[in-house]
Every structure is written in structure tokens, then in C-alpha cells.
């Protein structure tokens, strides 16, 4: 077996133990004589997997009972539209613009005929930070943030306190730290960065918020449709949910989300120290107090594209892939989600240090 260290931003690394368990049970699921992929979504065999995934999310992410956990499709991008379709009331909808994903969410609200208010933006400084003192109106229909900005490598250290319902796009940092649910009314994430394979979108929504959903919203696009049927209104992405259940078990085995957070902090510290101690050879994109623990975006001094490409190529040779920065900002990006091992980060730091010495 020759596994690379996968620093790709998404779909991203999945723990080896999870892949191996799925492999072991792929053809004959625990003696059932068929794969979980082939089982009816109405079967007892699938039902157990579905409920285990839901139960483990509630347990490990400490989701209070007055929230529903939904498994939807269409990716986080569909949530950009579902949020306004379901919970806008005709008043103000407010957004913090911290990067491309927030901008895309704002665009969808406009398509739906709303006039989204951008209460804060870090666009002017190349999205290198989370704006300070973001203030949402108390009477907004909702307040919208992107907790981790996958491309720019910035992340909220705490969510803003709002009177208006807070909506969080946590696509790239779900399950990486404990969430203060007293602040959040709706949190969503495509699973393929930190929670499993592509194909399932996790939505965690306060029950009370669902009273806003209007009959004019098509059935499949209503949160209530899926909440009422435990995400079994139609065929859910069964295999993706199965892998998600294994990932939740893996998190539990690691000691839960607090333990995962600690490990994430250690990994990120190794990488940011390597940048900070490089005598300016490496330059981080994010301002220090906005640095993401999930995506470390950086350049080589003077944005030397040739040296950057050389480092990416060398890393690939050494079994470290996915380090090319997003096409919109260039440079390099190391995505170090929950499943990235410390060993992987150490290998990268090692390479970065040698590379800096040889090319300074
Ligand atoms: C990747 C990403 C998305 C888009 O997710 P899809 O599932 O591909 O639609 C949205 N928001 C953030 C923060 C992301 O990182």
C-alpha cells in the first residue's frame, strides 16, 4: 500500500482506519450478503447506519434536542439558496463577506430577489482576515457567516453574538471544534472536507426556525420536509452517510471533538511556526489573529510562482499532494483537516525547511 499525504482542500483526506473498515464490509455488509450501497434506504440494515450517524453527530457535536440534524444533497452550494428560501421573512438579510463562498451565498440571495446587506467585508485586503467587531442588526431575518474560509485560510475564533438567527456555513471546519449552540440557529456543511465523502450535506437547524418555512417552497427544498421524515423523504445518499457514520465513530475513538480540536491546534502550530520562523521565505496569507486551523494558505517570498511550482512538484515526488493554492489567489495551501495526521504535517514542515535553506 502506498498512501500519499493528501493536503487537498476537498474532497479531502479520510482516515485510513475508516477506509479500511468500509473496504472490509464493502461486498458483504456484516453478514447481510450485500453491500450497504445496494440496500434499500427503507431496510433495517440501512436504518441502523442512518440512525447511528445521526446519533453520533448529536452526541459528539453536543447538538441540543431542539435542533434537527438533516442529511441533504446538492452540496453546501444548494444551502446558499435554501437558507433564504426557507428562513427569509421579507425583512433584512445580513451577511459577513469573508471570501468567495460568502460572496456566492450573497449572490444566491440576490437571485431570489432579496437585497442582502453586507455588514462587514475583508475584500479590500484580499480576504486576509475576519473583520473585527462584526455587528448584525437585531431585527435582521438572519445573520450569515462562513466560519472557515477554505481558500484564504481564515477562520472565526468565536462566532459573533447576534439577536438575529445566526446561520453558519461550516463546510470546511465542521466537527473540528465544539460549537457554542447558544449562538447558532442553522449550521450547514458539505461533508467532503472534514466529515466524509462528497454527496451528503449536513444541516443542523433549530426546530423553532422551521416555523418560517412557507408552502410556496418546493417540497425537496424545504427543511421541514426532511425534518419530518428524518431525512428519509426520498432516497438519501446512503453510502456517503455510511462513511460519515464511520468517521463519527473514528472521532469518538480519538476522544471526541475536544481531543480532535487539540490535535488540530498542534498540527496548525507546527505549520504556522514553520512559516513564521522562515526568515520571510514563507509568507502566510491570513493575518495572524485570523489564521485557520484547517487551511494554511501561504506564498514564497515575492510570490515567486516559479519557486512555488517547484515546491509543489517536489512535494508531489515525496508523496505530499494537493498543495497548490486555489486558482484565485495562487501560492500554496495545505489543508490539514481532522483526518490529516501529525506525521503528514511533520513531513511537510521538514520539506519546507529544507527547501527554504536550499533556495534562499
Ligand atoms: C467547499 C465549500 C463550499 C461548497 O461546497 P459544495 O458542497 O461543493 O457545494 C461552500 N462553502 C465553503 C466554506 C466551502 O469550503
mmCIF file of C-alpha atoms and ligand atoms in Angstrom:
data_model
loop_
_atom_site.group_PDB
_atom_site.id
_atom_site.type_symbol
_atom_site.label_atom_id
_atom_site.label_comp_id
_atom_site.label_asym_id
_atom_site.label_seq_id
_atom_site.Cartn_x
_atom_site.Cartn_y
_atom_site.Cartn_z
ATOM 1 C CA UNK A 1 0.000 0.000 0.000
ATOM 2 C CA UNK A 2 1.314 3.401 -0.954
ATOM 3 C CA UNK A 3 -0.793 6.139 0.616
ATOM 4 C CA UNK A 4 0.126 9.764 -0.013
ATOM 5 C CA UNK A 5 -0.330 12.608 2.440
ATOM 6 C CA UNK A 6 -3.315 14.389 0.934
ATOM 7 C CA UNK A 7 -3.313 18.133 1.621
ATOM 8 C CA UNK A 8 -6.119 18.764 -0.879
ATOM 9 C CA UNK A 9 -8.905 21.156 0.097
ATOM 10 C CA UNK A 10 -11.790 18.888 -0.782
ATOM 11 C CA UNK A 11 -12.778 16.196 -1.348
ATOM 12 C CA UNK A 12 -10.099 15.615 1.192
ATOM 13 C CA UNK A 13 -8.298 13.011 3.259
ATOM 14 C CA UNK A 14 -10.379 10.368 5.024
ATOM 15 C CA UNK A 15 -8.855 8.446 7.950
ATOM 16 C CA UNK A 16 -7.204 5.222 6.769
ATOM 17 C CA UNK A 17 -8.982 3.238 9.503
ATOM 18 C CA UNK A 18 -12.325 4.391 8.081
ATOM 19 C CA UNK A 19 -11.429 3.388 4.534
ATOM 20 C CA UNK A 20 -10.221 0.013 5.728
ATOM 21 C CA UNK A 21 -13.359 -0.669 7.696
ATOM 22 C CA UNK A 22 -15.502 0.288 4.695
ATOM 23 C CA UNK A 23 -13.365 -1.949 2.498
ATOM 24 C CA UNK A 24 -13.728 -4.895 4.841
ATOM 25 C CA UNK A 25 -17.520 -4.642 4.778
ATOM 26 C CA UNK A 26 -17.986 -3.374 1.229
ATOM 27 C CA UNK A 27 -19.041 -6.582 -0.517
ATOM 28 C CA UNK A 28 -20.818 -8.296 2.352
ATOM 29 C CA UNK A 29 -22.071 -5.839 4.941
ATOM 30 C CA UNK A 30 -21.722 -7.545 8.336
ATOM 31 C CA UNK A 31 -23.012 -10.868 7.030
ATOM 32 C CA UNK A 32 -26.046 -9.392 5.232
ATOM 33 C CA UNK A 33 -24.898 -10.763 1.870
ATOM 34 C CA UNK A 34 -24.967 -7.433 0.065
ATOM 35 C CA UNK A 35 -23.236 -4.084 0.142
ATOM 36 C CA UNK A 36 -24.702 -1.187 2.112
ATOM 37 C CA UNK A 37 -24.758 0.615 -1.260
ATOM 38 C CA UNK A 38 -27.214 -1.970 -2.591
ATOM 39 C CA UNK A 39 -29.547 -1.935 0.393
ATOM 40 C CA UNK A 40 -32.920 -0.238 0.352
ATOM 41 C CA UNK A 41 -32.997 3.016 2.241
ATOM 42 C CA UNK A 42 -36.114 1.570 3.911
ATOM 43 C CA UNK A 43 -34.294 -1.576 5.111
ATOM 44 C CA UNK A 44 -33.450 -2.312 8.730
ATOM 45 C CA UNK A 45 -29.818 -2.669 7.720
ATOM 46 C CA UNK A 46 -29.640 0.867 6.358
ATOM 47 C CA UNK A 47 -31.834 2.291 9.071
ATOM 48 C CA UNK A 48 -29.284 1.310 11.693
ATOM 49 C CA UNK A 49 -26.499 3.072 9.804
ATOM 50 C CA UNK A 50 -28.627 6.194 9.303
ATOM 51 C CA UNK A 51 -29.602 6.403 12.948
ATOM 52 C CA UNK A 52 -26.106 5.702 14.131
ATOM 53 C CA UNK A 53 -24.777 8.594 12.041
ATOM 54 C CA UNK A 54 -27.449 10.938 13.404
ATOM 55 C CA UNK A 55 -26.965 9.733 16.976
ATOM 56 C CA UNK A 56 -23.202 10.101 16.909
ATOM 57 C CA UNK A 57 -23.399 13.611 15.463
ATOM 58 C CA UNK A 58 -25.799 14.616 18.219
ATOM 59 C CA UNK A 59 -23.645 13.005 20.889
ATOM 60 C CA UNK A 60 -20.197 14.145 19.766
ATOM 61 C CA UNK A 61 -21.118 17.606 18.450
ATOM 62 C CA UNK A 62 -23.374 18.061 21.504
ATOM 63 C CA UNK A 63 -26.326 19.161 19.389
ATOM 64 C CA UNK A 64 -29.207 20.174 21.701
ATOM 65 C CA UNK A 65 -32.569 18.398 21.406
ATOM 66 C CA UNK A 66 -34.307 21.453 19.981
ATOM 67 C CA UNK A 67 -32.283 21.164 16.765
ATOM 68 C CA UNK A 68 -32.868 18.776 13.869
ATOM 69 C CA UNK A 69 -29.953 17.157 12.074
ATOM 70 C CA UNK A 70 -30.635 16.696 8.364
ATOM 71 C CA UNK A 71 -28.830 14.829 5.588
ATOM 72 C CA UNK A 72 -29.436 16.600 2.300
ATOM 73 C CA UNK A 73 -27.930 16.645 -1.182
ATOM 74 C CA UNK A 74 -26.829 19.368 -3.537
ATOM 75 C CA UNK A 75 -23.750 20.368 -1.561
ATOM 76 C CA UNK A 76 -23.222 23.441 0.552
ATOM 77 C CA UNK A 77 -23.891 25.475 -2.591
ATOM 78 C CA UNK A 78 -27.572 24.484 -2.540
ATOM 79 C CA UNK A 79 -27.765 25.796 1.021
ATOM 80 C CA UNK A 80 -26.813 29.237 -0.299
ATOM 81 C CA UNK A 81 -30.305 29.266 -1.827
ATOM 82 C CA UNK A 82 -32.182 27.080 0.670
ATOM 83 C CA UNK A 83 -31.316 29.370 3.564
ATOM 84 C CA UNK A 84 -33.036 32.451 2.103
ATOM 85 C CA UNK A 85 -35.872 30.393 0.558
ATOM 86 C CA UNK A 86 -36.731 28.903 3.937
ATOM 87 C CA UNK A 87 -35.973 31.482 6.580
ATOM 88 C CA UNK A 88 -36.110 34.926 4.979
ATOM 89 C CA UNK A 89 -39.253 36.723 6.134
ATOM 90 C CA UNK A 90 -39.215 39.688 3.776
ATOM 91 C CA UNK A 91 -37.103 41.904 6.022
ATOM 92 C CA UNK A 92 -33.345 42.476 6.026
ATOM 93 C CA UNK A 93 -30.958 39.594 5.431
ATOM 94 C CA UNK A 94 -27.381 40.298 6.507
ATOM 95 C CA UNK A 95 -24.050 38.751 5.530
ATOM 96 C CA UNK A 96 -20.412 38.999 6.542
ATOM 97 C CA UNK A 97 -18.347 38.756 3.369
ATOM 98 C CA UNK A 98 -15.136 36.897 4.164
ATOM 99 C CA UNK A 99 -14.368 35.292 0.828
ATOM 100 C CA UNK A 100 -15.594 33.554 -2.310
ATOM 101 C CA UNK A 101 -18.018 31.262 -0.516
ATOM 102 C CA UNK A 102 -19.733 34.117 1.304
ATOM 103 C CA UNK A 103 -19.907 36.034 -1.972
ATOM 104 C CA UNK A 104 -21.572 33.083 -3.646
ATOM 105 C CA UNK A 105 -24.120 32.871 -0.845
ATOM 106 C CA UNK A 106 -24.851 36.594 -1.235
ATOM 107 C CA UNK A 107 -25.301 36.090 -4.974
ATOM 108 C CA UNK A 108 -27.947 33.416 -4.422
ATOM 109 C CA UNK A 109 -29.924 35.671 -2.083
ATOM 110 C CA UNK A 110 -29.916 38.297 -4.841
ATOM 111 C CA UNK A 111 -31.131 35.776 -7.408
ATOM 112 C CA UNK A 112 -34.068 35.111 -5.101
ATOM 113 C CA UNK A 113 -34.968 38.781 -5.236
ATOM 114 C CA UNK A 114 -33.612 39.733 -1.828
ATOM 115 C CA UNK A 115 -31.372 42.691 -1.176
ATOM 116 C CA UNK A 116 -28.677 41.260 1.113
ATOM 117 C CA UNK A 117 -26.867 43.735 3.357
ATOM 118 C CA UNK A 118 -23.120 43.193 3.682
ATOM 119 C CA UNK A 119 -22.386 44.253 7.254
ATOM 120 C CA UNK A 120 -18.635 43.621 7.052
ATOM 121 C CA UNK A 121 -16.143 42.616 4.387
ATOM 122 C CA UNK A 122 -12.437 41.910 4.166
ATOM 123 C CA UNK A 123 -12.457 42.050 0.380
ATOM 124 C CA UNK A 124 -10.317 45.220 0.272
ATOM 125 C CA UNK A 125 -7.422 43.443 1.947
ATOM 126 C CA UNK A 126 -7.663 40.318 -0.203
ATOM 127 C CA UNK A 127 -9.780 38.463 2.353
ATOM 128 C CA UNK A 128 -6.769 38.125 4.634
ATOM 129 C CA UNK A 129 -8.773 38.407 7.850
ATOM 130 C CA UNK A 130 -12.068 38.054 9.648
ATOM 131 C CA UNK A 131 -13.291 41.666 10.054
ATOM 132 C CA UNK A 132 -13.236 42.939 13.629
ATOM 133 C CA UNK A 133 -16.407 43.754 15.559
ATOM 134 C CA UNK A 134 -18.911 42.437 13.078
ATOM 135 C CA UNK A 135 -22.323 43.741 14.111
ATOM 136 C CA UNK A 136 -25.549 42.365 12.737
ATOM 137 C CA UNK A 137 -28.889 44.120 13.243
ATOM 138 C CA UNK A 138 -31.043 42.693 15.996
ATOM 139 C CA UNK A 139 -34.048 42.709 13.706
ATOM 140 C CA UNK A 140 -32.467 41.059 10.658
ATOM 141 C CA UNK A 141 -34.249 37.955 9.358
ATOM 142 C CA UNK A 142 -30.931 36.210 9.746
ATOM 143 C CA UNK A 143 -27.203 36.885 10.116
ATOM 144 C CA UNK A 144 -24.896 34.850 7.889
ATOM 145 C CA UNK A 145 -21.230 33.926 8.330
ATOM 146 C CA UNK A 146 -18.719 31.497 6.795
ATOM 147 C CA UNK A 147 -16.871 30.079 9.797
ATOM 148 C CA UNK A 148 -13.791 28.973 7.877
ATOM 149 C CA UNK A 149 -12.677 30.437 4.582
ATOM 150 C CA UNK A 150 -11.243 27.483 2.746
ATOM 151 C CA UNK A 151 -9.459 29.443 0.035
ATOM 152 C CA UNK A 152 -7.938 32.282 2.060
ATOM 153 C CA UNK A 153 -7.221 30.298 5.218
ATOM 154 C CA UNK A 154 -9.071 32.500 7.677
ATOM 155 C CA UNK A 155 -11.358 31.355 10.480
ATOM 156 C CA UNK A 156 -13.556 32.882 13.165
ATOM 157 C CA UNK A 157 -12.129 32.243 16.646
ATOM 158 C CA UNK A 158 -15.613 32.714 18.084
ATOM 159 C CA UNK A 159 -18.897 33.231 16.321
ATOM 160 C CA UNK A 160 -20.407 36.720 16.635
ATOM 161 C CA UNK A 161 -23.200 37.084 19.181
ATOM 162 C CA UNK A 162 -26.397 38.026 17.424
ATOM 163 C CA UNK A 163 -30.036 38.581 18.309
ATOM 164 C CA UNK A 164 -31.000 37.634 14.770
ATOM 165 C CA UNK A 165 -30.742 33.901 13.989
ATOM 166 C CA UNK A 166 -27.149 33.073 13.122
ATOM 167 C CA UNK A 167 -26.520 30.951 10.015
ATOM 168 C CA UNK A 168 -23.068 29.371 9.712
ATOM 169 C CA UNK A 169 -21.508 27.815 6.625
ATOM 170 C CA UNK A 170 -19.146 25.395 8.381
ATOM 171 C CA UNK A 171 -18.280 23.376 5.282
ATOM 172 C CA UNK A 172 -14.575 23.376 5.966
ATOM 173 C CA UNK A 173 -14.462 23.231 9.755
ATOM 174 C CA UNK A 174 -17.451 21.178 10.884
ATOM 175 C CA UNK A 175 -16.558 18.718 13.669
ATOM 176 C CA UNK A 176 -13.173 20.361 14.248
ATOM 177 C CA UNK A 177 -14.056 22.187 17.490
ATOM 178 C CA UNK A 178 -17.012 22.239 19.894
ATOM 179 C CA UNK A 179 -19.754 24.626 18.779
ATOM 180 C CA UNK A 180 -21.479 27.032 21.153
ATOM 181 C CA UNK A 181 -25.026 26.180 20.112
ATOM 182 C CA UNK A 182 -26.469 29.034 22.144
ATOM 183 C CA UNK A 183 -25.185 31.304 19.352
ATOM 184 C CA UNK A 184 -26.226 29.241 16.332
ATOM 185 C CA UNK A 185 -29.612 28.661 14.709
ATOM 186 C CA UNK A 186 -28.586 26.933 11.499
ATOM 187 C CA UNK A 187 -25.258 25.361 10.616
ATOM 188 C CA UNK A 188 -24.522 23.539 7.381
ATOM 189 C CA UNK A 189 -21.641 21.801 5.673
ATOM 190 C CA UNK A 190 -20.928 19.731 2.613
ATOM 191 C CA UNK A 191 -19.276 16.639 4.077
ATOM 192 C CA UNK A 192 -16.370 16.291 1.700
ATOM 193 C CA UNK A 193 -13.844 18.425 3.552
ATOM 194 C CA UNK A 194 -13.995 17.433 7.162
ATOM 195 C CA UNK A 195 -16.758 14.887 7.504
ATOM 196 C CA UNK A 196 -16.548 12.283 4.779
ATOM 197 C CA UNK A 197 -17.071 11.833 1.070
ATOM 198 C CA UNK A 198 -18.930 14.198 -1.225
ATOM 199 C CA UNK A 199 -22.641 13.624 -1.700
ATOM 200 C CA UNK A 200 -24.114 14.420 1.688
ATOM 201 C CA UNK A 201 -24.743 17.866 3.155
ATOM 202 C CA UNK A 202 -25.266 18.127 6.890
ATOM 203 C CA UNK A 203 -27.749 20.741 8.083
ATOM 204 C CA UNK A 204 -28.290 21.350 11.783
ATOM 205 C CA UNK A 205 -31.277 23.619 12.291
ATOM 206 C CA UNK A 206 -33.198 24.839 15.292
ATOM 207 C CA UNK A 207 -36.720 23.445 15.280
ATOM 208 C CA UNK A 208 -38.274 26.837 16.066
ATOM 209 C CA UNK A 209 -36.726 28.377 12.953
ATOM 210 C CA UNK A 210 -38.643 25.930 10.788
ATOM 211 C CA UNK A 211 -41.961 27.584 11.534
ATOM 212 C CA UNK A 212 -40.848 30.197 8.998
ATOM 213 C CA UNK A 213 -40.882 27.778 6.064
ATOM 214 C CA UNK A 214 -43.553 28.727 3.549
ATOM 215 C CA UNK A 215 -45.756 26.401 1.483
ATOM 216 C CA UNK A 216 -44.516 28.141 -1.656
ATOM 217 C CA UNK A 217 -41.121 26.452 -1.251
ATOM 218 C CA UNK A 218 -40.893 23.228 -3.340
ATOM 219 C CA UNK A 219 -41.008 20.123 -1.158
ATOM 220 C CA UNK A 220 -37.444 18.941 -1.698
ATOM 221 C CA UNK A 221 -36.112 22.401 -0.873
ATOM 222 C CA UNK A 222 -37.984 22.738 2.426
ATOM 223 C CA UNK A 223 -36.134 21.953 5.638
ATOM 224 C CA UNK A 224 -39.436 20.819 7.146
ATOM 225 C CA UNK A 225 -39.926 18.077 4.539
ATOM 226 C CA UNK A 226 -36.672 16.435 5.555
ATOM 227 C CA UNK A 227 -37.045 17.109 9.266
ATOM 228 C CA UNK A 228 -40.476 15.485 9.354
ATOM 229 C CA UNK A 229 -39.179 12.336 7.643
ATOM 230 C CA UNK A 230 -35.819 12.010 9.446
ATOM 231 C CA UNK A 231 -34.049 12.741 6.147
ATOM 232 C CA UNK A 232 -35.767 9.749 4.524
ATOM 233 C CA UNK A 233 -38.363 11.648 2.484
ATOM 234 C CA UNK A 234 -36.608 10.440 -0.637
ATOM 235 C CA UNK A 235 -33.504 8.323 -1.184
ATOM 236 C CA UNK A 236 -30.667 9.795 0.848
ATOM 237 C CA UNK A 237 -27.013 9.393 -0.215
ATOM 238 C CA UNK A 238 -26.748 6.130 1.687
ATOM 239 C CA UNK A 239 -23.115 5.287 1.075
ATOM 240 C CA UNK A 240 -21.897 8.782 1.955
ATOM 241 C CA UNK A 241 -23.940 8.651 5.167
ATOM 242 C CA UNK A 242 -22.411 5.263 5.978
ATOM 243 C CA UNK A 243 -18.888 6.668 5.628
ATOM 244 C CA UNK A 244 -19.951 9.660 7.707
ATOM 245 C CA UNK A 245 -21.091 7.268 10.453
ATOM 246 C CA UNK A 246 -17.656 5.620 10.398
ATOM 247 C CA UNK A 247 -15.964 8.999 10.615
ATOM 248 C CA UNK A 248 -18.055 9.911 13.638
ATOM 249 C CA UNK A 249 -17.020 6.608 15.247
ATOM 250 C CA UNK A 250 -13.417 7.439 14.436
ATOM 251 C CA UNK A 251 -13.782 10.846 16.125
ATOM 252 C CA UNK A 252 -15.282 9.138 19.157
ATOM 253 C CA UNK A 253 -12.360 6.727 19.258
ATOM 254 C CA UNK A 254 -9.955 9.671 19.211
ATOM 255 C CA UNK A 255 -11.578 11.035 22.362
ATOM 256 C CA UNK A 256 -14.275 13.224 20.815
ATOM 257 C CA UNK A 257 -14.309 16.676 19.283
ATOM 258 C CA UNK A 258 -12.333 18.333 22.091
ATOM 259 C CA UNK A 259 -9.480 15.889 21.512
ATOM 260 C CA UNK A 260 -9.693 16.450 17.764
ATOM 261 C CA UNK A 261 -9.517 20.202 18.349
ATOM 262 C CA UNK A 262 -6.366 19.812 20.413
ATOM 263 C CA UNK A 263 -4.733 17.753 17.719
ATOM 264 C CA UNK A 264 -5.770 20.305 15.087
ATOM 265 C CA UNK A 265 -4.180 23.080 17.137
ATOM 266 C CA UNK A 266 -0.942 21.124 17.399
ATOM 267 C CA UNK A 267 -0.814 20.442 13.680
ATOM 268 C CA UNK A 268 -1.572 24.037 12.717
ATOM 269 C CA UNK A 269 1.034 25.350 15.161
ATOM 270 C CA UNK A 270 3.729 23.207 13.539
ATOM 271 C CA UNK A 271 2.922 24.633 10.137
ATOM 272 C CA UNK A 272 2.492 28.284 11.143
ATOM 273 C CA UNK A 273 5.733 28.105 13.164
ATOM 274 C CA UNK A 274 7.498 26.845 10.043
ATOM 275 C CA UNK A 275 6.176 29.888 8.156
ATOM 276 C CA UNK A 276 6.956 32.366 10.935
ATOM 277 C CA UNK A 277 10.461 31.010 11.521
ATOM 278 C CA UNK A 278 11.474 31.002 7.862
ATOM 279 C CA UNK A 279 13.061 34.487 7.886
ATOM 280 C CA UNK A 280 10.436 35.683 5.458
ATOM 281 C CA UNK A 281 10.930 32.878 2.951
ATOM 282 C CA UNK A 282 7.332 31.810 3.504
ATOM 283 C CA UNK A 283 4.596 34.413 3.904
ATOM 284 C CA UNK A 284 1.211 33.443 5.321
ATOM 285 C CA UNK A 285 -1.864 34.864 3.559
ATOM 286 C CA UNK A 286 -4.007 35.365 6.671
ATOM 287 C CA UNK A 287 -3.382 37.938 9.377
ATOM 288 C CA UNK A 288 -2.158 36.098 12.463
ATOM 289 C CA UNK A 289 -5.288 36.558 14.555
ATOM 290 C CA UNK A 290 -7.499 35.230 11.752
ATOM 291 C CA UNK A 291 -5.465 32.145 10.905
ATOM 292 C CA UNK A 292 -7.376 28.986 10.086
ATOM 293 C CA UNK A 293 -6.572 25.694 11.774
ATOM 294 C CA UNK A 294 -7.882 23.898 8.688
ATOM 295 C CA UNK A 295 -6.407 25.590 5.604
ATOM 296 C CA UNK A 296 -2.953 27.150 5.708
ATOM 297 C CA UNK A 297 -2.590 29.429 2.675
ATOM 298 C CA UNK A 298 0.848 30.879 2.020
ATOM 299 C CA UNK A 299 3.295 32.131 -0.568
ATOM 300 C CA UNK A 300 7.007 32.018 -1.108
ATOM 301 C CA UNK A 301 8.579 35.484 -0.765
ATOM 302 C CA UNK A 302 7.797 37.922 -3.582
ATOM 303 C CA UNK A 303 5.072 35.483 -4.664
ATOM 304 C CA UNK A 304 7.727 33.662 -6.647
ATOM 305 C CA UNK A 305 5.491 31.463 -8.793
ATOM 306 C CA UNK A 306 8.418 29.516 -10.171
ATOM 307 C CA UNK A 307 9.697 28.519 -6.726
ATOM 308 C CA UNK A 308 6.150 27.786 -5.605
ATOM 309 C CA UNK A 309 5.630 25.407 -8.513
ATOM 310 C CA UNK A 310 8.986 23.805 -7.750
ATOM 311 C CA UNK A 311 7.984 23.167 -4.149
ATOM 312 C CA UNK A 312 4.621 21.707 -5.175
ATOM 313 C CA UNK A 313 6.376 19.385 -7.652
ATOM 314 C CA UNK A 314 8.956 18.305 -5.091
ATOM 315 C CA UNK A 315 6.262 17.640 -2.516
ATOM 316 C CA UNK A 316 4.362 15.506 -5.012
ATOM 317 C CA UNK A 317 7.513 13.477 -5.643
ATOM 318 C CA UNK A 318 7.756 12.890 -1.932
ATOM 319 C CA UNK A 319 4.154 11.744 -1.615
ATOM 320 C CA UNK A 320 2.553 15.000 -0.465
ATOM 321 C CA UNK A 321 -0.227 16.087 -2.815
ATOM 322 C CA UNK A 322 -2.830 18.832 -3.124
ATOM 323 C CA UNK A 323 -0.590 21.734 -2.078
ATOM 324 C CA UNK A 324 -1.249 24.096 -4.968
ATOM 325 C CA UNK A 325 -3.163 27.165 -3.805
ATOM 326 C CA UNK A 326 -6.644 27.913 -5.113
ATOM 327 C CA UNK A 327 -6.506 29.413 -8.617
ATOM 328 C CA UNK A 328 -7.989 32.676 -7.330
ATOM 329 C CA UNK A 329 -5.014 33.508 -5.051
ATOM 330 C CA UNK A 330 -2.230 31.206 -6.213
ATOM 331 C CA UNK A 331 0.627 30.247 -3.926
ATOM 332 C CA UNK A 332 0.318 27.193 -1.739
ATOM 333 C CA UNK A 333 -2.322 25.826 0.561
ATOM 334 C CA UNK A 334 -2.025 22.956 2.997
ATOM 335 C CA UNK A 335 -5.418 21.692 4.093
ATOM 336 C CA UNK A 336 -4.979 19.947 7.410
ATOM 337 C CA UNK A 337 -8.465 18.766 8.293
ATOM 338 C CA UNK A 338 -9.232 16.311 11.091
ATOM 339 C CA UNK A 339 -8.029 13.343 9.054
ATOM 340 C CA UNK A 340 -4.567 14.760 8.280
ATOM 341 C CA UNK A 341 -2.062 13.103 10.578
ATOM 342 C CA UNK A 342 0.602 14.894 12.580
ATOM 343 C CA UNK A 343 3.079 12.718 10.717
ATOM 344 C CA UNK A 344 1.885 14.258 7.443
ATOM 345 C CA UNK A 345 2.288 17.789 8.759
ATOM 346 C CA UNK A 346 5.754 16.961 10.098
ATOM 347 C CA UNK A 347 6.786 15.615 6.702
ATOM 348 C CA UNK A 348 5.608 18.831 5.052
ATOM 349 C CA UNK A 349 7.350 21.058 7.597
ATOM 350 C CA UNK A 350 10.522 19.087 7.054
ATOM 351 C CA UNK A 351 10.348 19.597 3.316
ATOM 352 C CA UNK A 352 9.549 23.302 3.685
ATOM 353 C CA UNK A 353 12.574 23.849 5.924
ATOM 354 C CA UNK A 354 14.969 22.030 3.612
ATOM 355 C CA UNK A 355 13.505 23.806 0.587
ATOM 356 C CA UNK A 356 13.903 27.220 2.201
ATOM 357 C CA UNK A 357 17.541 26.521 3.031
ATOM 358 C CA UNK A 358 18.338 25.343 -0.467
ATOM 359 C CA UNK A 359 16.549 28.195 -2.209
ATOM 360 C CA UNK A 360 17.234 31.262 -0.067
HETATM 361 C C1 LIG B 1 -16.320 23.852 -0.425
HETATM 362 C C2 LIG B 1 -17.145 24.883 0.204
HETATM 363 C C3 LIG B 1 -18.444 25.160 -0.247
HETATM 364 C C4 LIG B 1 -19.060 24.490 -1.456
HETATM 365 O O1 LIG B 1 -19.381 23.182 -1.159
HETATM 366 P P1 LIG B 1 -20.141 22.238 -2.227
HETATM 367 O O2 LIG B 1 -20.512 21.085 -1.360
HETATM 368 O O3 LIG B 1 -19.138 21.907 -3.278
HETATM 369 O O4 LIG B 1 -21.300 22.971 -2.751
HETATM 370 C C5 LIG B 1 -19.170 26.103 0.433
HETATM 371 N N1 LIG B 1 -18.659 26.755 1.489
HETATM 372 C C6 LIG B 1 -17.419 26.532 1.945
HETATM 373 C C7 LIG B 1 -16.894 27.279 3.128
HETATM 374 C C8 LIG B 1 -16.618 25.577 1.313
HETATM 375 O O5 LIG B 1 -15.388 25.342 1.759
#
